[in-house]
PDB file of C-alpha atoms in Angstrom:
ATOM      1  CA  MET R   1       0.007  -0.006  -0.009  1.00 63.00           C
ATOM      2  CA  ALA R   2       1.752   3.120  -1.125  1.00 89.00           C
ATOM      3  CA  VAL R   3       0.372   6.405   0.151  1.00 94.00           C
ATOM      4  CA  VAL R   4       2.566   9.150  -1.358  1.00 95.00           C
ATOM      5  CA  LYS R   5       4.569  11.282   1.020  1.00 96.00           C
ATOM      6  CA  GLU R   6       2.893  14.623   0.033  1.00 96.00           C
ATOM      7  CA  VAL R   7      -0.440  13.167   1.255  1.00 97.00           C
ATOM      8  CA  LEU R   8       1.108  12.363   4.650  1.00 97.00           C
ATOM      9  CA  GLU R   9       2.570  15.847   4.834  1.00 97.00           C
ATOM     10  CA  ILE R  10      -0.770  17.505   4.128  1.00 97.00           C
ATOM     11  CA  ALA R  11      -2.441  15.229   6.694  1.00 96.00           C
ATOM     12  CA  GLU R  12       0.115  16.346   9.325  1.00 96.00           C
ATOM     13  CA  GLU R  13      -0.473  20.025   8.526  1.00 96.00           C
ATOM     14  CA  ILE R  14      -4.276  19.650   8.881  1.00 93.00           C
ATOM     15  CA  LYS R  15      -3.769  17.768  12.155  1.00 91.00           C
ATOM     16  CA  ASP R  16      -1.442  20.389  13.615  1.00 89.00           C
ATOM     17  CA  MET R  17      -3.832  23.172  12.412  1.00 84.00           C
ATOM     18  CA  ARG R  18      -1.143  24.706  10.235  1.00 90.00           C
ATOM     19  CA  ILE R  19      -3.842  24.374   7.554  1.00 90.00           C
ATOM     20  CA  ARG R  20      -7.029  25.883   9.027  1.00 83.00           C
ATOM     21  CA  GLY R  21     -10.389  27.393   8.138  1.00 82.00           C
ATOM     22  CA  ALA R  22     -13.170  25.285   6.625  1.00 86.00           C
ATOM     23  CA  GLY R  23     -12.421  26.184   2.959  1.00 89.00           C
ATOM     24  CA  LYS R  24      -8.674  25.659   3.200  1.00 92.00           C
ATOM     25  CA  ILE R  25      -8.987  22.337   5.008  1.00 93.00           C
ATOM     26  CA  ALA R  26     -11.417  21.084   2.384  1.00 95.00           C
ATOM     27  CA  ARG R  27      -9.379  22.228  -0.584  1.00 96.00           C
ATOM     28  CA  SER R  28      -6.183  20.746   0.871  1.00 97.00           C
ATOM     29  CA  ALA R  29      -7.859  17.351   1.411  1.00 97.00           C
ATOM     30  CA  ALA R  30      -9.173  17.300  -2.159  1.00 98.00           C
ATOM     31  CA  TYR R  31      -5.702  18.298  -3.407  1.00 98.00           C
ATOM     32  CA  ALA R  32      -4.018  15.499  -1.378  1.00 98.00           C
ATOM     33  CA  LEU R  33      -6.351  12.958  -3.109  1.00 98.00           C
ATOM     34  CA  GLN R  34      -5.456  14.516  -6.483  1.00 98.00           C
ATOM     35  CA  ILE R  35      -1.718  14.114  -5.709  1.00 98.00           C
ATOM     36  CA  GLN R  36      -2.284  10.462  -4.618  1.00 98.00           C
ATOM     37  CA  ALA R  37      -4.021   9.676  -7.896  1.00 97.00           C
ATOM     38  CA  GLU R  38      -1.406  11.490  -9.999  1.00 97.00           C
ATOM     39  CA  LYS R  39       1.619   9.956  -8.328  1.00 97.00           C
ATOM     40  CA  SER R  40       0.240   6.443  -7.737  1.00 96.00           C
ATOM     41  CA  LYS R  41       2.413   3.568  -8.992  1.00 96.00           C
ATOM     42  CA  ALA R  42      -0.494   1.108  -8.932  1.00 95.00           C
ATOM     43  CA  THR R  43      -0.495  -1.272 -11.854  1.00 96.00           C
ATOM     44  CA  ASN R  44      -4.139  -2.353 -11.710  1.00 96.00           C
ATOM     45  CA  VAL R  45      -7.527  -0.781 -10.845  1.00 97.00           C
ATOM     46  CA  ASP R  46      -8.082  -2.654  -7.589  1.00 97.00           C
ATOM     47  CA  GLU R  47      -4.670  -1.703  -6.248  1.00 97.00           C
ATOM     48  CA  PHE R  48      -5.218   1.926  -7.214  1.00 97.00           C
ATOM     49  CA  TRP R  49      -8.632   2.066  -5.530  1.00 97.00           C
ATOM     50  CA  SER R  50      -7.353   0.562  -2.280  1.00 96.00           C
ATOM     51  CA  GLU R  51      -4.529   3.152  -2.270  1.00 97.00           C
ATOM     52  CA  MET R  52      -7.114   5.939  -2.689  1.00 98.00           C
ATOM     53  CA  LYS R  53      -9.174   4.534   0.205  1.00 97.00           C
ATOM     54  CA  GLN R  54      -6.078   4.346   2.350  1.00 97.00           C
ATOM     55  CA  ALA R  55      -5.184   7.957   1.577  1.00 97.00           C
ATOM     56  CA  ALA R  56      -8.745   9.166   2.279  1.00 97.00           C
ATOM     57  CA  LYS R  57      -8.786   7.244   5.624  1.00 96.00           C
ATOM     58  CA  ILE R  58      -5.495   8.935   6.708  1.00 97.00           C
ATOM     59  CA  LEU R  59      -6.845  12.354   5.842  1.00 97.00           C
ATOM     60  CA  TYR R  60     -10.165  11.678   7.499  1.00 94.00           C
ATOM     61  CA  GLU R  61      -8.578  10.768  10.833  1.00 93.00           C
ATOM     62  CA  THR R  62      -6.772  14.089  11.061  1.00 92.00           C
ATOM     63  CA  ARG R  63      -9.788  16.113  12.186  1.00 83.00           C
ATOM     64  CA  PRO R  64     -13.017  14.148  11.844  1.00 71.00           C
ATOM     65  CA  THR R  65     -15.067  16.885  13.534  1.00 70.00           C
ATOM     66  CA  ALA R  66     -14.349  19.590  10.915  1.00 74.00           C
ATOM     67  CA  VAL R  67     -17.349  19.107   8.673  1.00 85.00           C
ATOM     68  CA  SER R  68     -15.660  20.471   5.520  1.00 90.00           C
ATOM     69  CA  LEU R  69     -12.856  17.864   5.620  1.00 93.00           C
ATOM     70  CA  PRO R  70     -14.936  14.638   5.253  1.00 91.00           C
ATOM     71  CA  ASN R  71     -17.176  16.450   2.721  1.00 93.00           C
ATOM     72  CA  ALA R  72     -14.219  17.141   0.413  1.00 95.00           C
ATOM     73  CA  LEU R  73     -13.158  13.481   0.717  1.00 96.00           C
ATOM     74  CA  ARG R  74     -16.747  12.339   0.038  1.00 94.00           C
ATOM     75  CA  TYR R  75     -17.076  14.549  -3.000  1.00 95.00           C
ATOM     76  CA  VAL R  76     -14.018  13.056  -4.650  1.00 97.00           C
ATOM     77  CA  MET R  77     -14.340   9.462  -3.397  1.00 97.00           C
ATOM     78  CA  HIS R  78     -18.056   9.182  -4.124  1.00 95.00           C
ATOM     79  CA  ARG R  79     -17.392   9.938  -7.810  1.00 96.00           C
ATOM     80  CA  GLY R  80     -14.467   7.534  -7.783  1.00 97.00           C
ATOM     81  CA  LYS R  81     -16.517   4.827  -6.145  1.00 96.00           C
ATOM     82  CA  VAL R  82     -19.295   5.124  -8.803  1.00 95.00           C
ATOM     83  CA  ALA R  83     -16.717   4.794 -11.595  1.00 97.00           C
ATOM     84  CA  TYR R  84     -14.891   1.897  -9.864  1.00 97.00           C
ATOM     85  CA  ALA R  85     -18.152  -0.013  -9.266  1.00 95.00           C
ATOM     86  CA  GLY R  86     -19.151   0.652 -12.894  1.00 96.00           C
ATOM     87  CA  GLY R  87     -16.028  -1.160 -14.142  1.00 95.00           C
ATOM     88  CA  ALA R  88     -13.767   1.749 -15.141  1.00 96.00           C
ATOM     89  CA  ASP R  89     -10.223   0.823 -16.123  1.00 96.00           C
ATOM     90  CA  LEU R  90      -7.149   2.260 -14.376  1.00 97.00           C
ATOM     91  CA  ASP R  91      -6.763   5.307 -16.620  1.00 97.00           C
ATOM     92  CA  GLN R  92     -10.437   6.149 -16.553  1.00 97.00           C
ATOM     93  CA  LEU R  93     -10.638   5.849 -12.777  1.00 98.00           C
ATOM     94  CA  LYS R  94      -7.523   8.068 -12.327  1.00 98.00           C
ATOM     95  CA  PHE R  95      -9.085  10.626 -14.609  1.00 98.00           C
ATOM     96  CA  VAL R  96     -12.387  10.612 -12.628  1.00 98.00           C
ATOM     97  CA  VAL R  97     -10.631  11.050  -9.314  1.00 98.00           C
ATOM     98  CA  ILE R  98      -8.269  13.778 -10.487  1.00 98.00           C
ATOM     99  CA  ASN R  99     -11.074  15.593 -12.251  1.00 98.00           C
ATOM    100  CA  ALA R 100     -13.370  15.389  -9.181  1.00 98.00           C
ATOM    101  CA  ALA R 101     -10.636  16.862  -6.970  1.00 98.00           C
ATOM    102  CA  LYS R 102      -9.982  19.734  -9.350  1.00 98.00           C
ATOM    103  CA  GLU R 103     -13.744  20.342  -9.680  1.00 96.00           C
ATOM    104  CA  PHE R 104     -14.182  20.494  -5.859  1.00 96.00           C
ATOM    105  CA  ILE R 105     -11.240  22.940  -5.455  1.00 97.00           C
ATOM    106  CA  HIS R 106     -12.570  25.153  -8.286  1.00 95.00           C
ATOM    107  CA  ASN R 107     -16.147  25.231  -6.929  1.00 93.00           C
ATOM    108  CA  SER R 108     -14.923  25.892  -3.413  1.00 93.00           C
ATOM    109  CA  GLU R 109     -12.750  28.819  -4.480  1.00 92.00           C
ATOM    110  CA  LYS R 110     -15.613  30.315  -6.446  1.00 95.00           C
ATOM    111  CA  ALA R 111     -18.205  29.631  -3.746  1.00 96.00           C
ATOM    112  CA  ILE R 112     -17.944  32.846  -1.782  1.00 95.00           C
ATOM    113  CA  GLU R 113     -18.161  34.915  -4.960  1.00 96.00           C
ATOM    114  CA  ARG R 114     -21.219  32.983  -6.204  1.00 97.00           C
ATOM    115  CA  ILE R 115     -22.941  33.268  -2.823  1.00 98.00           C
ATOM    116  CA  GLY R 116     -22.371  37.054  -2.990  1.00 98.00           C
ATOM    117  CA  GLU R 117     -23.923  37.270  -6.411  1.00 98.00           C
ATOM    118  CA  MET R 118     -26.963  35.174  -5.529  1.00 98.00           C
ATOM    119  CA  GLY R 119     -27.536  36.694  -2.115  1.00 98.00           C
ATOM    120  CA  ALA R 120     -27.190  40.255  -3.353  1.00 98.00           C
ATOM    121  CA  LYS R 121     -30.270  39.702  -5.543  1.00 98.00           C
ATOM    122  CA  ARG R 122     -32.306  39.486  -2.328  1.00 97.00           C
ATOM    123  CA  ILE R 123     -30.955  42.772  -0.945  1.00 98.00           C
ATOM    124  CA  GLU R 124     -32.846  45.926  -1.896  1.00 98.00           C
ATOM    125  CA  ASP R 125     -31.779  49.532  -2.156  1.00 98.00           C
ATOM    126  CA  GLY R 126     -32.046  51.191   1.243  1.00 98.00           C
ATOM    127  CA  ASP R 127     -31.986  47.935   3.244  1.00 98.00           C
ATOM    128  CA  VAL R 128     -30.711  47.953   6.819  1.00 98.00           C
ATOM    129  CA  ILE R 129     -29.082  44.534   7.421  1.00 98.00           C
ATOM    130  CA  MET R 130     -28.219  42.934  10.727  1.00 98.00           C
ATOM    131  CA  THR R 131     -25.325  40.463  10.954  1.00 98.00           C
ATOM    132  CA  HIS R 132     -23.629  38.496  13.744  1.00 98.00           C
ATOM    133  CA  CYS R 133     -20.062  37.161  14.105  1.00 95.00           C
ATOM    134  CA  HIS R 134     -17.687  37.172  11.125  1.00 94.00           C
ATOM    135  CA  SER R 135     -18.628  35.203   8.021  1.00 94.00           C
ATOM    136  CA  LYS R 136     -16.920  35.496   4.654  1.00 94.00           C
ATOM    137  CA  ALA R 137     -20.047  34.282   2.891  1.00 96.00           C
ATOM    138  CA  ALA R 138     -22.309  36.746   4.675  1.00 98.00           C
ATOM    139  CA  ILE R 139     -19.895  39.628   3.998  1.00 98.00           C
ATOM    140  CA  SER R 140     -19.754  38.635   0.352  1.00 98.00           C
ATOM    141  CA  VAL R 141     -23.540  39.135   0.092  1.00 98.00           C
ATOM    142  CA  MET R 142     -23.441  42.594   1.617  1.00 98.00           C
ATOM    143  CA  LYS R 143     -20.319  43.735  -0.225  1.00 98.00           C
ATOM    144  CA  THR R 144     -21.728  42.580  -3.587  1.00 98.00           C
ATOM    145  CA  ALA R 145     -25.038  44.414  -2.937  1.00 98.00           C
ATOM    146  CA  TRP R 146     -23.025  47.559  -2.052  1.00 98.00           C
ATOM    147  CA  GLU R 147     -20.901  47.258  -5.166  1.00 98.00           C
ATOM    148  CA  GLN R 148     -24.068  46.994  -7.275  1.00 98.00           C
ATOM    149  CA  GLY R 149     -24.892  50.515  -6.000  1.00 98.00           C
ATOM    150  CA  LYS R 150     -27.472  49.493  -3.402  1.00 98.00           C
ATOM    151  CA  ASP R 151     -27.526  51.976  -0.511  1.00 98.00           C
ATOM    152  CA  ILE R 152     -27.296  49.665   2.546  1.00 98.00           C
ATOM    153  CA  LYS R 153     -26.403  50.015   6.200  1.00 98.00           C
ATOM    154  CA  VAL R 154     -25.268  47.186   8.405  1.00 98.00           C
ATOM    155  CA  ILE R 155     -25.910  46.635  12.082  1.00 98.00           C
ATOM    156  CA  VAL R 156     -23.056  44.521  13.466  1.00 98.00           C
ATOM    157  CA  THR R 157     -23.318  42.786  16.856  1.00 98.00           C
ATOM    158  CA  GLU R 158     -20.099  42.633  18.808  1.00 98.00           C
ATOM    159  CA  THR R 159     -20.363  38.793  19.247  1.00 96.00           C
ATOM    160  CA  ARG R 160     -19.078  38.158  22.754  1.00 96.00           C
ATOM    161  CA  PRO R 161     -16.892  36.736  24.088  1.00 94.00           C
ATOM    162  CA  LYS R 162     -14.348  36.885  21.286  1.00 93.00           C
ATOM    163  CA  TRP R 163     -15.651  40.046  19.568  1.00 95.00           C
ATOM    164  CA  GLN R 164     -15.616  38.745  15.988  1.00 95.00           C
ATOM    165  CA  GLY R 165     -18.054  41.584  15.289  1.00 97.00           C
ATOM    166  CA  LYS R 166     -15.125  44.007  15.432  1.00 98.00           C
ATOM    167  CA  ILE R 167     -13.532  42.181  12.432  1.00 96.00           C
ATOM    168  CA  THR R 168     -16.786  42.343  10.525  1.00 97.00           C
ATOM    169  CA  ALA R 169     -17.435  46.008  11.321  1.00 98.00           C
ATOM    170  CA  LYS R 170     -13.945  47.062  10.148  1.00 98.00           C
ATOM    171  CA  GLU R 171     -14.074  44.934   7.042  1.00 98.00           C
ATOM    172  CA  LEU R 172     -17.470  46.242   5.932  1.00 98.00           C
ATOM    173  CA  ALA R 173     -16.365  49.814   6.705  1.00 98.00           C
ATOM    174  CA  SER R 174     -13.239  49.341   4.565  1.00 98.00           C
ATOM    175  CA  TYR R 175     -15.565  48.883   1.554  1.00 98.00           C
ATOM    176  CA  GLY R 176     -17.262  52.155   2.356  1.00 98.00           C
ATOM    177  CA  ILE R 177     -20.413  50.568   3.895  1.00 98.00           C
ATOM    178  CA  PRO R 178     -21.926  52.509   6.794  1.00 98.00           C
ATOM    179  CA  VAL R 179     -21.882  50.354   9.925  1.00 98.00           C
ATOM    180  CA  ILE R 180     -23.661  50.560  13.277  1.00 98.00           C
ATOM    181  CA  TYR R 181     -21.898  48.544  15.993  1.00 98.00           C
ATOM    182  CA  VAL R 182     -24.001  47.359  18.940  1.00 98.00           C
ATOM    183  CA  VAL R 183     -23.781  44.945  21.914  1.00 98.00           C
ATOM    184  CA  ASP R 184     -25.323  41.547  21.429  1.00 98.00           C
ATOM    185  CA  SER R 185     -28.198  42.203  23.801  1.00 97.00           C
ATOM    186  CA  ALA R 186     -29.282  45.200  21.729  1.00 98.00           C
ATOM    187  CA  ALA R 187     -30.308  42.933  18.785  1.00 98.00           C
ATOM    188  CA  ARG R 188     -34.021  42.944  19.552  1.00 98.00           C
ATOM    189  CA  HIS R 189     -34.068  46.682  20.328  1.00 98.00           C
ATOM    190  CA  TYR R 190     -32.737  47.437  16.806  1.00 98.00           C
ATOM    191  CA  MET R 191     -34.646  44.675  14.974  1.00 98.00           C
ATOM    192  CA  LYS R 192     -37.482  47.108  14.325  1.00 97.00           C
ATOM    193  CA  MET R 193     -35.172  49.242  12.104  1.00 98.00           C
ATOM    194  CA  THR R 194     -33.842  46.104  10.363  1.00 98.00           C
ATOM    195  CA  ASP R 195     -35.009  44.884   6.926  1.00 98.00           C
ATOM    196  CA  LYS R 196     -32.968  41.650   6.574  1.00 98.00           C
ATOM    197  CA  VAL R 197     -30.755  39.458   8.709  1.00 98.00           C
ATOM    198  CA  VAL R 198     -27.769  37.899   6.948  1.00 98.00           C
ATOM    199  CA  MET R 199     -25.535  35.481   8.852  1.00 98.00           C
ATOM    200  CA  GLY R 200     -23.126  32.665   8.100  1.00 96.00           C
ATOM    201  CA  ALA R 201     -23.072  29.046   9.294  1.00 95.00           C
ATOM    202  CA  ASP R 202     -20.497  26.802  10.839  1.00 90.00           C
ATOM    203  CA  SER R 203     -22.472  23.786   9.670  1.00 91.00           C
ATOM    204  CA  ILE R 204     -25.971  22.871   8.542  1.00 94.00           C
ATOM    205  CA  THR R 205     -27.873  19.743   9.445  1.00 92.00           C
ATOM    206  CA  VAL R 206     -29.881  17.524   7.199  1.00 90.00           C
ATOM    207  CA  ASN R 207     -33.208  19.163   8.288  1.00 91.00           C
ATOM    208  CA  GLY R 208     -31.868  22.632   7.661  1.00 94.00           C
ATOM    209  CA  ALA R 209     -31.017  23.626  11.256  1.00 94.00           C
ATOM    210  CA  VAL R 210     -28.070  25.989  11.382  1.00 95.00           C
ATOM    211  CA  ILE R 211     -25.141  25.590  13.781  1.00 93.00           C
ATOM    212  CA  ASN R 212     -23.358  28.932  14.088  1.00 93.00           C
ATOM    213  CA  LYS R 213     -21.700  31.253  16.625  1.00 94.00           C
ATOM    214  CA  ILE R 214     -23.523  31.471  19.952  1.00 95.00           C
ATOM    215  CA  GLY R 215     -26.186  34.190  19.754  1.00 97.00           C
ATOM    216  CA  THR R 216     -27.263  33.383  16.173  1.00 97.00           C
ATOM    217  CA  ALA R 217     -30.391  31.583  17.344  1.00 97.00           C
ATOM    218  CA  LEU R 218     -31.503  34.534  19.505  1.00 98.00           C
ATOM    219  CA  ILE R 219     -31.165  36.906  16.612  1.00 98.00           C
ATOM    220  CA  ALA R 220     -33.056  34.567  14.214  1.00 98.00           C
ATOM    221  CA  LEU R 221     -35.803  34.220  16.838  1.00 98.00           C
ATOM    222  CA  THR R 222     -36.142  38.001  17.225  1.00 98.00           C
ATOM    223  CA  ALA R 223     -36.216  38.359  13.445  1.00 98.00           C
ATOM    224  CA  LYS R 224     -38.955  35.769  13.241  1.00 98.00           C
ATOM    225  CA  GLU R 225     -41.029  37.698  15.810  1.00 98.00           C
ATOM    226  CA  HIS R 226     -40.622  40.880  13.736  1.00 98.00           C
ATOM    227  CA  ARG R 227     -41.450  39.056  10.495  1.00 98.00           C
ATOM    228  CA  ILE R 228     -38.031  39.874   9.116  1.00 98.00           C
ATOM    229  CA  TRP R 229     -36.198  37.577   6.722  1.00 98.00           C
ATOM    230  CA  THR R 230     -33.287  35.579   8.065  1.00 98.00           C
ATOM    231  CA  MET R 231     -30.837  34.524   5.315  1.00 98.00           C
ATOM    232  CA  ILE R 232     -27.975  32.140   6.019  1.00 98.00           C
ATOM    233  CA  ALA R 233     -24.987  32.287   3.623  1.00 98.00           C
ATOM    234  CA  ALA R 234     -23.003  29.006   3.538  1.00 97.00           C
ATOM    235  CA  GLU R 235     -20.947  26.961   1.153  1.00 96.00           C
ATOM    236  CA  THR R 236     -22.345  23.489   0.411  1.00 94.00           C
ATOM    237  CA  TYR R 237     -19.342  21.809   2.140  1.00 92.00           C
ATOM    238  CA  LYS R 238     -20.789  23.187   5.423  1.00 92.00           C
ATOM    239  CA  PHE R 239     -23.737  20.738   5.174  1.00 92.00           C
ATOM    240  CA  HIS R 240     -23.332  18.000   7.708  1.00 88.00           C
ATOM    241  CA  PRO R 241     -24.091  14.478   6.401  1.00 81.00           C
ATOM    242  CA  GLU R 242     -23.681  12.610   9.753  1.00 77.00           C
ATOM    243  CA  THR R 243     -26.860  14.378  11.000  1.00 75.00           C
ATOM    244  CA  MET R 244     -28.769  12.259   8.499  1.00 66.00           C
ATOM    245  CA  LEU R 245     -28.470   9.296  10.793  1.00 60.00           C
ATOM    246  CA  GLY R 246     -29.783  11.283  13.706  1.00 61.00           C
ATOM    247  CA  GLN R 247     -26.379  12.085  15.100  1.00 66.00           C
ATOM    248  CA  LEU R 248     -26.416  15.357  17.039  1.00 72.00           C
ATOM    249  CA  VAL R 249     -23.890  17.988  16.341  1.00 77.00           C
ATOM    250  CA  GLU R 250     -21.609  18.403  19.352  1.00 78.00           C
ATOM    251  CA  ILE R 251     -21.486  21.970  20.715  1.00 84.00           C
ATOM    252  CA  GLU R 252     -17.938  22.894  21.617  1.00 85.00           C
ATOM    253  CA  MET R 253     -17.402  24.346  25.143  1.00 90.00           C
ATOM    254  CA  ARG R 254     -14.577  26.880  25.301  1.00 91.00           C
ATOM    255  CA  ASP R 255     -12.273  28.220  28.035  1.00 94.00           C
ATOM    256  CA  PRO R 256     -14.054  30.259  30.716  1.00 96.00           C
ATOM    257  CA  THR R 257     -11.201  32.750  30.621  1.00 96.00           C
ATOM    258  CA  GLU R 258     -12.575  34.019  27.346  1.00 95.00           C
ATOM    259  CA  VAL R 259     -15.607  35.272  29.326  1.00 97.00           C
ATOM    260  CA  ILE R 260     -13.940  36.361  32.582  1.00 97.00           C
ATOM    261  CA  PRO R 261     -10.200  37.237  32.659  1.00 96.00           C
ATOM    262  CA  GLU R 262      -8.148  34.617  34.555  1.00 96.00           C
ATOM    263  CA  GLU R 263      -7.039  37.033  37.312  1.00 97.00           C
ATOM    264  CA  GLU R 264     -10.641  37.923  38.078  1.00 97.00           C
ATOM    265  CA  LEU R 265     -11.825  34.305  37.856  1.00 97.00           C
ATOM    266  CA  LYS R 266      -9.330  33.291  40.564  1.00 96.00           C
ATOM    267  CA  THR R 267     -11.031  35.632  43.036  1.00 97.00           C
ATOM    268  CA  TRP R 268     -14.551  34.281  42.279  1.00 97.00           C
ATOM    269  CA  PRO R 269     -16.448  32.005  44.673  1.00 97.00           C
ATOM    270  CA  LYS R 270     -15.830  28.354  43.770  1.00 95.00           C
ATOM    271  CA  ASN R 271     -19.588  27.591  43.357  1.00 97.00           C
ATOM    272  CA  ILE R 272     -19.847  29.779  40.255  1.00 97.00           C
ATOM    273  CA  GLU R 273     -19.257  27.885  37.020  1.00 97.00           C
ATOM    274  CA  VAL R 274     -18.595  29.836  33.825  1.00 97.00           C
ATOM    275  CA  TRP R 275     -20.054  28.117  30.742  1.00 97.00           C
ATOM    276  CA  ASN R 276     -18.841  29.305  27.365  1.00 96.00           C
ATOM    277  CA  PRO R 277     -20.491  27.426  24.479  1.00 93.00           C
ATOM    278  CA  ALA R 278     -19.038  28.371  21.053  1.00 91.00           C
ATOM    279  CA  PHE R 279     -22.183  27.641  18.988  1.00 91.00           C
ATOM    280  CA  ASP R 280     -25.953  27.362  19.185  1.00 93.00           C
ATOM    281  CA  VAL R 281     -28.526  25.643  17.012  1.00 94.00           C
ATOM    282  CA  THR R 282     -31.073  27.711  15.090  1.00 96.00           C
ATOM    283  CA  PRO R 283     -34.143  25.595  14.158  1.00 94.00           C
ATOM    284  CA  PRO R 284     -35.041  25.544  10.455  1.00 96.00           C
ATOM    285  CA  GLU R 285     -38.354  27.323  11.110  1.00 97.00           C
ATOM    286  CA  TYR R 286     -36.408  30.454  11.994  1.00 98.00           C
ATOM    287  CA  VAL R 287     -34.442  30.421   8.715  1.00 98.00           C
ATOM    288  CA  ASP R 288     -36.126  31.690   5.539  1.00 98.00           C
ATOM    289  CA  VAL R 289     -33.442  30.783   3.001  1.00 98.00           C
ATOM    290  CA  ILE R 290     -29.938  29.337   2.780  1.00 98.00           C
ATOM    291  CA  ILE R 291     -27.768  30.961   0.126  1.00 98.00           C
ATOM    292  CA  THR R 292     -25.311  28.452  -1.319  1.00 97.00           C
ATOM    293  CA  GLU R 293     -23.058  28.543  -4.335  1.00 95.00           C
ATOM    294  CA  ARG R 294     -25.477  26.076  -5.976  1.00 92.00           C
ATOM    295  CA  GLY R 295     -28.477  28.394  -5.550  1.00 95.00           C
ATOM    296  CA  ILE R 296     -30.820  29.732  -2.910  1.00 97.00           C
ATOM    297  CA  ILE R 297     -32.754  26.967  -1.083  1.00 97.00           C
ATOM    298  CA  PRO R 298     -35.271  26.678   1.718  1.00 97.00           C
ATOM    299  CA  PRO R 299     -33.898  24.847   4.788  1.00 96.00           C
ATOM    300  CA  SER R 300     -36.026  21.768   3.898  1.00 94.00           C
ATOM    301  CA  ALA R 301     -33.896  21.244   0.756  1.00 95.00           C
ATOM    302  CA  ALA R 302     -30.702  20.710   2.777  1.00 93.00           C
ATOM    303  CA  ILE R 303     -31.141  16.960   2.269  1.00 91.00           C
ATOM    304  CA  ASP R 304     -31.054  17.313  -1.567  1.00 92.00           C
ATOM    305  CA  ILE R 305     -27.704  19.116  -1.386  1.00 91.00           C
ATOM    306  CA  LEU R 306     -26.310  16.277   0.670  1.00 88.00           C
ATOM    307  CA  LYS R 307     -27.487  13.638  -1.763  1.00 88.00           C
ATOM    308  CA  GLU R 308     -26.315  15.435  -4.903  1.00 88.00           C
ATOM    309  CA  GLU R 309     -22.971  16.695  -3.643  1.00 87.00           C
ATOM    310  CA  PHE R 310     -21.798  13.841  -1.386  1.00 85.00           C
ATOM    311  CA  GLY R 311     -23.770  10.790  -2.556  1.00 84.00           C
ATOM    312  CA  TRP R 312     -25.440  10.444   0.809  1.00 79.00           C
ATOM    313  CA  ALA R 313     -28.016   7.750   1.300  1.00 72.00           C
ATOM    314  CA  LEU R 314     -29.599   6.126   4.295  1.00 63.00           C
ATOM    315  CA  LYS R 315     -27.828   2.764   3.861  1.00 65.00           C
ATOM    316  CA  TYR R 316     -24.476   4.508   4.018  1.00 70.00           C
ATOM    317  CA  THR R 317     -20.858   3.676   4.433  1.00 82.00           C
ATOM    318  CA  GLU R 318     -18.138   6.149   3.710  1.00 88.00           C
ATOM    319  CA  PRO R 319     -16.732   5.713   0.180  1.00 89.00           C
ATOM    320  CA  TRP R 320     -13.314   4.871   1.629  1.00 91.00           C
ATOM    321  CA  GLU R 321     -14.573   2.222   4.054  1.00 87.00           C
ATOM    322  CA  ASP R 322     -16.169  -0.614   2.096  1.00 75.00           C
TER     323      ASP R 322
END
């Protein structure tokens, strides 16, 4: 079994978080499979396919919780598996795998731009938009609308405890967009002057629930109460296939010192616990549309994206496992 050394190097870099961010991780994984296919010394189709599965397994083990990583592997390996099962010869199978990897990388690089173009169609001249946290996809929607000459204003929540809102506010302002920066708990107070809510997603479940930065669900709930559209901007590799089998997405708990500085925390009574969840879950009924690079869909169509992109089915084994 010969997994080429570049694949092992990329796997190490993903594991040590030298390669980070959903898009970068996904593209690196697809690229590693491409290199494996290009440099393989396999002399027959079975040998080649077991090498590919081996490489995919190694990459998968690096960070199985990052949803974009297994999705990149599924995208490439699902297409390979279909060709292999259909009796492709060695050259054909190599071509399919290399092509799928290139296609995934290309789509992923273009995704943010496409999301911006599609999402901007739903933004009208004069809109006041509320956003939360820092999302490249959400920013792309607002920036594209602004570049189209739509006169918008954006209300940015600070997004405690890590203040990602500061990054968003400065980035939007650098494009010339007028920004209003508010504390998280002011979201409902300013919802009545808001026309649209545009936020990103960390991942999206099969029923269209959105896992995103803590506070997202509260803003979506408030928007629902005010009959204001909530639009989630997310690349298709953020869709989470494991949730198809009823697996719940684990919510990461982070260090209490992000909330209360360590010096202060030391002086606190021992019977106070500081909980610091990174994400919350917004139910699909609080989301109006999800803007993906493949088009704008209702949350209920999340399952179709999973089937088309990643070959997901209920009787499922990963394409590198069987």
